[in-house]
PDB file of C-alpha atoms and ligand atoms in Angstrom:
ATOM      1  CA  ARG B   1      25.266  11.569   6.861  1.00  0.00           C
ATOM      2  CA  CYS B   2      25.431  10.721   3.149  1.00  0.00           C
ATOM      3  CA  GLN B   3      29.180  10.064   3.260  1.00  0.00           C
ATOM      4  CA  PHE B   4      28.887   7.043   5.566  1.00  0.00           C
ATOM      5  CA  TYR B   5      32.158   7.864   7.362  1.00  0.00           C
ATOM      6  CA  LYS B   6      34.128   8.229   4.124  1.00  0.00           C
ATOM      7  CA  GLY B   7      36.052  11.421   3.436  1.00  0.00           C
ATOM      8  CA  GLU B   8      36.808  14.038   6.076  1.00  0.00           C
ATOM      9  CA  ALA B   9      34.578  16.214   8.198  1.00  0.00           C
ATOM     10  CA  ASP B  10      34.358  19.765   6.824  1.00  0.00           C
ATOM     11  CA  TRP B  11      34.455  21.803  10.033  1.00  0.00           C
ATOM     12  CA  ARG B  12      34.405  25.090   8.068  1.00  0.00           C
ATOM     13  CA  ALA B  13      30.929  24.261   6.806  1.00  0.00           C
ATOM     14  CA  VAL B  14      29.735  24.311  10.426  1.00  0.00           C
ATOM     15  CA  ARG B  15      30.657  27.998  10.713  1.00  0.00           C
ATOM     16  CA  ALA B  16      27.646  29.007   8.603  1.00  0.00           C
ATOM     17  CA  VAL B  17      25.418  27.314  11.168  1.00  0.00           C
ATOM     18  CA  LYS B  18      27.234  28.984  14.059  1.00  0.00           C
ATOM     19  CA  ASP B  19      26.773  32.372  12.395  1.00  0.00           C
ATOM     20  CA  ALA B  20      23.050  31.758  11.926  1.00  0.00           C
ATOM     21  CA  ILE B  21      22.096  30.663  15.457  1.00  0.00           C
ATOM     22  CA  GLN B  22      22.153  32.082  18.972  1.00  0.00           C
ATOM     23  CA  ILE B  23      22.404  28.850  20.943  1.00  0.00           C
ATOM     24  CA  PRO B  24      25.623  27.003  21.831  1.00  0.00           C
ATOM     25  CA  LEU B  25      26.941  24.809  19.034  1.00  0.00           C
ATOM     26  CA  VAL B  26      28.877  21.547  19.284  1.00  0.00           C
ATOM     27  CA  VAL B  27      31.116  20.530  16.375  1.00  0.00           C
ATOM     28  CA  ASN B  28      31.990  16.925  15.696  1.00  0.00           C
ATOM     29  CA  GLY B  29      33.429  14.586  13.104  1.00  0.00           C
ATOM     30  CA  ASP B  30      36.981  13.200  12.880  1.00  0.00           C
ATOM     31  CA  ILE B  31      38.062  14.723  16.199  1.00  0.00           C
ATOM     32  CA  THR B  32      40.615  12.189  17.419  1.00  0.00           C
ATOM     33  CA  SER B  33      43.133  14.346  19.289  1.00  0.00           C
ATOM     34  CA  PHE B  34      43.532  17.627  21.137  1.00  0.00           C
ATOM     35  CA  ASP B  35      45.052  19.275  18.055  1.00  0.00           C
ATOM     36  CA  LYS B  36      42.093  18.233  15.946  1.00  0.00           C
ATOM     37  CA  ALA B  37      39.702  19.546  18.605  1.00  0.00           C
ATOM     38  CA  VAL B  38      41.421  22.944  18.450  1.00  0.00           C
ATOM     39  CA  ALA B  39      41.395  22.903  14.649  1.00  0.00           C
ATOM     40  CA  ALA B  40      37.679  22.030  14.608  1.00  0.00           C
ATOM     41  CA  ILE B  41      36.843  24.854  17.032  1.00  0.00           C
ATOM     42  CA  GLU B  42      38.934  27.340  15.069  1.00  0.00           C
ATOM     43  CA  ALA B  43      37.424  26.344  11.719  1.00  0.00           C
ATOM     44  CA  SER B  44      33.823  26.287  12.935  1.00  0.00           C
ATOM     45  CA  GLY B  45      33.691  28.823  15.774  1.00  0.00           C
ATOM     46  CA  ALA B  46      31.904  26.133  17.819  1.00  0.00           C
ATOM     47  CA  ASP B  47      31.466  26.380  21.586  1.00  0.00           C
ATOM     48  CA  ALA B  48      32.351  22.737  22.244  1.00  0.00           C
ATOM     49  CA  VAL B  49      33.507  19.552  20.573  1.00  0.00           C
ATOM     50  CA  MET B  50      32.047  16.061  20.651  1.00  0.00           C
ATOM     51  CA  VAL B  51      34.260  12.998  20.237  1.00  0.00           C
ATOM     52  CA  GLY B  52      32.744   9.837  18.744  1.00  0.00           C
ATOM     53  CA  ARG B  53      34.943   7.181  17.176  1.00  0.00           C
ATOM     54  CA  GLY B  54      38.069   8.843  18.566  1.00  0.00           C
ATOM     55  CA  ALA B  55      37.043   7.580  22.011  1.00  0.00           C
ATOM     56  CA  GLN B  56      36.836   3.957  20.901  1.00  0.00           C
ATOM     57  CA  GLY B  57      39.388   2.028  22.920  1.00  0.00           C
ATOM     58  CA  GLN B  58      40.477   5.192  24.720  1.00  0.00           C
ATOM     59  CA  PRO B  59      37.507   6.409  26.757  1.00  0.00           C
ATOM     60  CA  TRP B  60      39.792   8.788  28.645  1.00  0.00           C
ATOM     61  CA  LEU B  61      40.384  10.929  25.520  1.00  0.00           C
ATOM     62  CA  PRO B  62      37.325  13.248  25.705  1.00  0.00           C
ATOM     63  CA  GLY B  63      38.127  14.051  29.348  1.00  0.00           C
ATOM     64  CA  GLN B  64      41.750  14.779  28.494  1.00  0.00           C
ATOM     65  CA  ILE B  65      40.749  17.041  25.594  1.00  0.00           C
ATOM     66  CA  GLY B  66      38.202  18.862  27.771  1.00  0.00           C
ATOM     67  CA  ARG B  67      40.648  19.437  30.619  1.00  0.00           C
ATOM     68  CA  ARG B  68      43.367  20.624  28.238  1.00  0.00           C
ATOM     69  CA  LEU B  69      40.992  23.071  26.570  1.00  0.00           C
ATOM     70  CA  GLU B  70      40.204  24.480  30.031  1.00  0.00           C
ATOM     71  CA  THR B  71      43.652  24.441  31.606  1.00  0.00           C
ATOM     72  CA  GLY B  72      46.128  24.195  28.724  1.00  0.00           C
ATOM     73  CA  VAL B  73      47.810  21.290  30.509  1.00  0.00           C
ATOM     74  CA  ALA B  74      48.578  18.257  28.337  1.00  0.00           C
ATOM     75  CA  GLU B  75      48.189  14.817  29.900  1.00  0.00           C
ATOM     76  CA  ALA B  76      49.939  11.631  28.837  1.00  0.00           C
ATOM     77  CA  ALA B  77      47.845   8.635  27.849  1.00  0.00           C
ATOM     78  CA  PRO B  78      47.254   6.284  30.793  1.00  0.00           C
ATOM     79  CA  SER B  79      49.917   3.651  31.404  1.00  0.00           C
ATOM     80  CA  LEU B  80      49.448   0.167  29.988  1.00  0.00           C
ATOM     81  CA  VAL B  81      48.558  -1.020  33.488  1.00  0.00           C
ATOM     82  CA  ALA B  82      45.781   1.570  33.692  1.00  0.00           C
ATOM     83  CA  GLN B  83      44.624   0.773  30.146  1.00  0.00           C
ATOM     84  CA  LEU B  84      44.376  -2.911  31.062  1.00  0.00           C
ATOM     85  CA  SER B  85      42.402  -2.046  34.156  1.00  0.00           C
ATOM     86  CA  HIS B  86      40.003   0.113  32.073  1.00  0.00           C
ATOM     87  CA  ALA B  87      39.497  -2.686  29.553  1.00  0.00           C
ATOM     88  CA  ARG B  88      38.823  -5.283  32.251  1.00  0.00           C
ATOM     89  CA  THR B  89      36.382  -3.097  34.125  1.00  0.00           C
ATOM     90  CA  LEU B  90      34.497  -2.249  30.936  1.00  0.00           C
ATOM     91  CA  TYR B  91      34.368  -5.922  29.958  1.00  0.00           C
ATOM     92  CA  ASP B  92      33.024  -6.982  33.351  1.00  0.00           C
ATOM     93  CA  GLU B  93      30.474  -4.183  33.468  1.00  0.00           C
ATOM     94  CA  ILE B  94      29.171  -4.866  29.951  1.00  0.00           C
ATOM     95  CA  CYS B  95      28.801  -8.567  30.811  1.00  0.00           C
ATOM     96  CA  ARG B  96      27.005  -7.696  34.052  1.00  0.00           C
ATOM     97  CA  HIS B  97      24.735  -5.175  32.337  1.00  0.00           C
ATOM     98  CA  TYR B  98      23.675  -7.332  29.388  1.00  0.00           C
ATOM     99  CA  GLY B  99      24.123 -10.758  30.943  1.00  0.00           C
ATOM    100  CA  LEU B 100      26.892 -13.097  29.867  1.00  0.00           C
ATOM    101  CA  ARG B 101      25.388 -14.450  26.660  1.00  0.00           C
ATOM    102  CA  ILE B 102      24.809 -11.067  24.984  1.00  0.00           C
ATOM    103  CA  GLY B 103      27.408  -9.132  26.988  1.00  0.00           C
ATOM    104  CA  LEU B 104      30.301 -11.321  25.840  1.00  0.00           C
ATOM    105  CA  ARG B 105      29.549 -10.535  22.223  1.00  0.00           C
ATOM    106  CA  HIS B 106      28.808  -6.888  22.836  1.00  0.00           C
ATOM    107  CA  ALA B 107      32.057  -6.404  24.769  1.00  0.00           C
ATOM    108  CA  ARG B 108      34.241  -7.845  22.038  1.00  0.00           C
ATOM    109  CA  LYS B 109      34.375  -4.741  19.879  1.00  0.00           C
ATOM    110  CA  HIS B 110      35.445  -2.707  22.907  1.00  0.00           C
ATOM    111  CA  LEU B 111      38.206  -5.176  23.717  1.00  0.00           C
ATOM    112  CA  GLY B 112      39.297  -5.058  20.063  1.00  0.00           C
ATOM    113  CA  TRP B 113      39.578  -1.276  20.218  1.00  0.00           C
ATOM    114  CA  ALA B 114      41.360  -1.406  23.594  1.00  0.00           C
ATOM    115  CA  LEU B 115      43.879  -3.900  22.189  1.00  0.00           C
ATOM    116  CA  GLU B 116      44.474  -1.720  19.125  1.00  0.00           C
ATOM    117  CA  VAL B 117      45.068   1.376  21.253  1.00  0.00           C
ATOM    118  CA  ALA B 118      47.383  -0.473  23.657  1.00  0.00           C
ATOM    119  CA  ALA B 119      49.329  -2.079  20.806  1.00  0.00           C
ATOM    120  CA  GLY B 120      49.732   1.315  19.134  1.00  0.00           C
ATOM    121  CA  TYR B 121      50.801   2.893  22.427  1.00  0.00           C
ATOM    122  CA  SER B 122      53.511   0.261  22.907  1.00  0.00           C
ATOM    123  CA  ARG B 123      54.409   0.017  19.192  1.00  0.00           C
ATOM    124  CA  ALA B 124      53.784  -3.715  19.257  1.00  0.00           C
ATOM    125  CA  PRO B 125      54.270  -5.469  15.909  1.00  0.00           C
ATOM    126  CA  ALA B 126      51.067  -6.020  13.905  1.00  0.00           C
ATOM    127  CA  GLY B 127      51.441  -9.795  14.248  1.00  0.00           C
ATOM    128  CA  VAL B 128      51.390  -9.583  18.052  1.00  0.00           C
ATOM    129  CA  LEU B 129      48.150  -7.595  17.998  1.00  0.00           C
ATOM    130  CA  LYS B 130      46.572  -9.926  15.452  1.00  0.00           C
ATOM    131  CA  ASN B 131      47.443 -12.978  17.503  1.00  0.00           C
ATOM    132  CA  TRP B 132      45.930 -11.612  20.730  1.00  0.00           C
ATOM    133  CA  ARG B 133      42.879 -10.167  18.964  1.00  0.00           C
ATOM    134  CA  GLY B 134      42.138 -13.555  17.444  1.00  0.00           C
ATOM    135  CA  ARG B 135      42.463 -15.358  20.745  1.00  0.00           C
ATOM    136  CA  ILE B 136      40.617 -12.876  22.935  1.00  0.00           C
ATOM    137  CA  LEU B 137      37.771 -11.935  20.598  1.00  0.00           C
ATOM    138  CA  THR B 138      36.731 -15.518  19.965  1.00  0.00           C
ATOM    139  CA  SER B 139      36.664 -16.725  23.564  1.00  0.00           C
ATOM    140  CA  ASP B 140      33.386 -17.414  25.349  1.00  0.00           C
ATOM    141  CA  ASP B 141      35.038 -17.835  28.728  1.00  0.00           C
ATOM    142  CA  PRO B 142      35.383 -14.640  30.790  1.00  0.00           C
ATOM    143  CA  GLN B 143      38.172 -16.086  32.947  1.00  0.00           C
ATOM    144  CA  SER B 144      40.206 -17.003  29.913  1.00  0.00           C
ATOM    145  CA  VAL B 145      39.541 -13.541  28.425  1.00  0.00           C
ATOM    146  CA  HIS B 146      40.871 -11.959  31.626  1.00  0.00           C
ATOM    147  CA  ARG B 147      43.966 -14.178  31.595  1.00  0.00           C
ATOM    148  CA  SER B 148      44.621 -13.500  27.922  1.00  0.00           C
ATOM    149  CA  LEU B 149      44.146  -9.761  28.381  1.00  0.00           C
ATOM    150  CA  GLN B 150      46.797  -9.819  31.090  1.00  0.00           C
ATOM    151  CA  ASP B 151      49.145 -11.826  28.853  1.00  0.00           C
ATOM    152  CA  ALA B 152      48.477  -9.581  25.849  1.00  0.00           C
ATOM    153  CA  PHE B 153      49.236  -6.419  27.804  1.00  0.00           C
ATOM    154  CA  ASP B 154      52.378  -8.073  29.239  1.00  0.00           C
ATOM    155  CA  ASP B 155      53.402  -8.795  25.666  1.00  0.00           C
ATOM    156  CA  PHE B 156      52.736  -5.178  24.676  1.00  0.00           C
ATOM    157  CA  ALA B 157      54.814  -4.006  27.655  1.00  0.00           C
ATOM    158  CA  TRP B 158      57.757  -6.030  26.296  1.00  0.00           C
ATOM    159  CA  SER B 159      57.364  -4.264  22.942  1.00  0.00           C
ATOM    160  CA  ALA B 160      57.218  -0.882  24.680  1.00  0.00           C
ATOM    161  CA  ALA B 161      60.396  -1.639  26.613  1.00  0.00           C
ATOM    162  CA  ALA B 162      62.281  -2.955  23.569  1.00  0.00           C
TER     163      ALA B 162
HETATM  164  C1  FMN Y   1      28.686   3.344  16.419  1.00  0.00           C
HETATM  165  C2  FMN Y   1      28.108   4.717  16.139  1.00  0.00           C
HETATM  166  C3  FMN Y   1      26.803   4.996  16.498  1.00  0.00           C
HETATM  167  C4  FMN Y   1      26.248   6.247  16.251  1.00  0.00           C
HETATM  168  N1  FMN Y   1      24.963   6.495  16.607  1.00  0.00           N
HETATM  169  C5  FMN Y   1      24.423   7.697  16.371  1.00  0.00           C
HETATM  170  C6  FMN Y   1      23.087   7.985  16.754  1.00  0.00           C
HETATM  171  O1  FMN Y   1      22.372   7.117  17.286  1.00  0.00           O
HETATM  172  N2  FMN Y   1      22.590   9.215  16.502  1.00  0.00           N
HETATM  173  C7  FMN Y   1      23.349  10.195  15.900  1.00  0.00           C
HETATM  174  O2  FMN Y   1      22.839  11.319  15.710  1.00  0.00           O
HETATM  175  N3  FMN Y   1      24.611   9.950  15.535  1.00  0.00           N
HETATM  176  C8  FMN Y   1      25.176   8.738  15.756  1.00  0.00           C
HETATM  177  N4  FMN Y   1      26.457   8.501  15.366  1.00  0.00           N
HETATM  178  C9  FMN Y   1      27.224   9.556  14.700  1.00  0.00           C
HETATM  179  C10 FMN Y   1      28.119  10.282  15.707  1.00  0.00           C
HETATM  180  O3  FMN Y   1      27.340  10.977  16.645  1.00  0.00           O
HETATM  181  C11 FMN Y   1      29.057  11.258  15.024  1.00  0.00           C
HETATM  182  O4  FMN Y   1      28.333  12.300  14.432  1.00  0.00           O
HETATM  183  C12 FMN Y   1      29.919  10.622  13.967  1.00  0.00           C
HETATM  184  O5  FMN Y   1      30.428   9.381  14.423  1.00  0.00           O
HETATM  185  C13 FMN Y   1      31.077  11.547  13.549  1.00  0.00           C
HETATM  186  O6  FMN Y   1      31.892  11.827  14.669  1.00  0.00           O
HETATM  187  P1  FMN Y   1      33.279  11.028  14.925  1.00  0.00           P
HETATM  188  O7  FMN Y   1      34.137  11.231  13.691  1.00  0.00           O
HETATM  189  O8  FMN Y   1      33.848  11.695  16.163  1.00  0.00           O
HETATM  190  O9  FMN Y   1      32.932   9.590  15.134  1.00  0.00           O
HETATM  191  C14 FMN Y   1      27.027   7.250  15.615  1.00  0.00           C
HETATM  192  C15 FMN Y   1      28.350   6.963  15.271  1.00  0.00           C
HETATM  193  C16 FMN Y   1      28.897   5.721  15.502  1.00  0.00           C
HETATM  194  C17 FMN Y   1      30.336   5.449  15.100  1.00  0.00           C
END
């Protein structure tokens, strides 16, 4: 709590808690991949992991980690088409939930994360991401956001294919 997200989570320190209690324990902090989930469980002896910031822009990650812990089967990240569909659905649902005026602003950070994840997935140059982020995250028009999201992901697909 005092570190304010600086430094790295010390999963070994959690083991002392695990050893002292009889109820299930969930470890968290800096778990951004399956490998890190395994490392956190091994270091702490925890019964489960919780993913926070690692799920930003990739809400499928906790499910993938959970299924792989249960079955051992690794899953690929969703395709760009599926990632675009996720981002659009989330955007629409946030706008519907909060109303357009507040929802538009609230949804922006999620779109920013989704763009970052998709750009990383397709190894798009930093300039391409920056350009689309700037355009999409400043728009107040949902239709134009939808059009730009489509164009941005098309652009990323070109990078992925190159
Ligand atoms: C945007 C945000 C909001 C959070 N809100 C809470 C909260 O309300 N209560 C809480 O106990 N922890 C909260 N946390 C802390 C997380 O539960 C978690 O302990 C922390 O982010 C470390 O895990 P991570 O590295 O997987 O993100 C929040 C974290 C973030 C990034």
